[in-house]
Amino acid sequence: MNSAAAPEATQPSSDLEAGNQASSKGRILAWAAWDWGSAAFNAVMTTFVFTVYLTSKAFGGEDQASAVLGGALAVAGAAIALLAPVTGQRSDTGGRRKLWLGVNTAAVALLTALCFFVFPRPEFLLLGVSLIALANVFFEFAGVNYNAMLAQISTPRNIGKISGFGWGMGYLGGIVALLIVLQLFVQPRFEWFGASTQDSLNIRLVAVFSALWFFIFALPVLFAVPELPKPQRGARLGFLASYGLLGRRIKAIYRTSPHTIFFLLASAIFRDGLAAVFTFGGIIAAGTFGFELSQVIFFAIFGNVVAAVGAIIGGFLDDRVGPKAVILGSLTGLLVAGSVILVLGNGAYVFFGMEWAGSTTFWVFGLFLCLFVGPAQASSRAYLARLAPQGESGELFGLYATTGRAVSFLAPTLFTLCIAVATPLVAEGEAQRWGILGIMVVILAGFLVLLPVKAPTETEIAVVPQS
């Protein structure tokens, strides 16, 4: 058992070790259903449908609308970075993890549903981006409590498998939600009032669908998983005083379990690279490899299937070889696949007498990228859950969100910089693919920073001071 001794100690064990010795399949399915439902917000609202609608000409032009949306999301990111650790801490200390998961989930669903009132006119742009940005804040807060709940429904023997299963459910839920949206609203197969494009009714109804999808599939975890027992602690801290406690706990974590902090830093870097794979994947498919919108959507669907399979397989491996090995292996796979796409580009080649088109390069090695993203994400969550001090999972996953937000500029900046540097040096239309190099640099940096970090089995559990 991992343990550490230090003054002001409150607990010598992790949340995972102090939790259940056996898992309930019903609770695991209920927990993973939240991931399935949340995909409607991630895939439909913020990636493929509603933000595309918000940045269309109807809202004053793509450039202006994109800048406004980007600014709003930047403000949301700053709010998440500042508030996530304290909101996680307060749900831990109050014994209200499930309550705040429910409250924040309901807030996301409500804000998503209100996007129905964002009509396709410039004067509604500010309303639309504000709703999306605020929903992102509450979504991250909900995610902190949801991730912290992993230790409640798993054991040291199966935590990797359960984390991978949750990620897999999220990917698959996104596919199903996207297919329903395409068939009923975007490219309807039959005539019904929701297919009307007048005042973009069909797209605005997508927001209502996404809200209901998320809310309905979030309900099982709120009924199946019990609330935390309320800890016996000192007087309740004020909100601002919580930051003082947070600072003392970070110092205590560094003093008694420095590799927990090292992992937070390493994972922040490589997770930014993982996010960039999906963020810029569609852009590269269209701009560099000439994919039409329908082809991009088909690739997104297949990519999510492959990512789900990878996450589930990675989860099984996690419990056998450990999360660090899975993460390093996945990052290696990402570096190899990304490098092949960068080198081959959209050129046509002949291998062993067979023609190899640029589109084939992207389909084959793009899907390999998706295959390795899932395991890295799932094992990263399972890695941290193994190191969470007893009763402190929410606060630690809050720090996980904060560190991720703190470096979220890395991949987009290097992606843009590499394209800017390549533009005068390569033929027209060839510069965009060099943005892949920026993403690979971030993933490589995360790989190198993670190398010296000890595996959870070799890392002491931090001992933190009482409130």
Tab-separated table of C-alpha atoms in Angstrom, residues 29 112 186:
chain	number	residue	atom	x	y	z
A	29	LEU	CA	-23.021	1.230	-16.314
A	112	THR	CA	-27.719	24.086	-23.869
A	186	VAL	CA	-29.188	18.477	-40.563
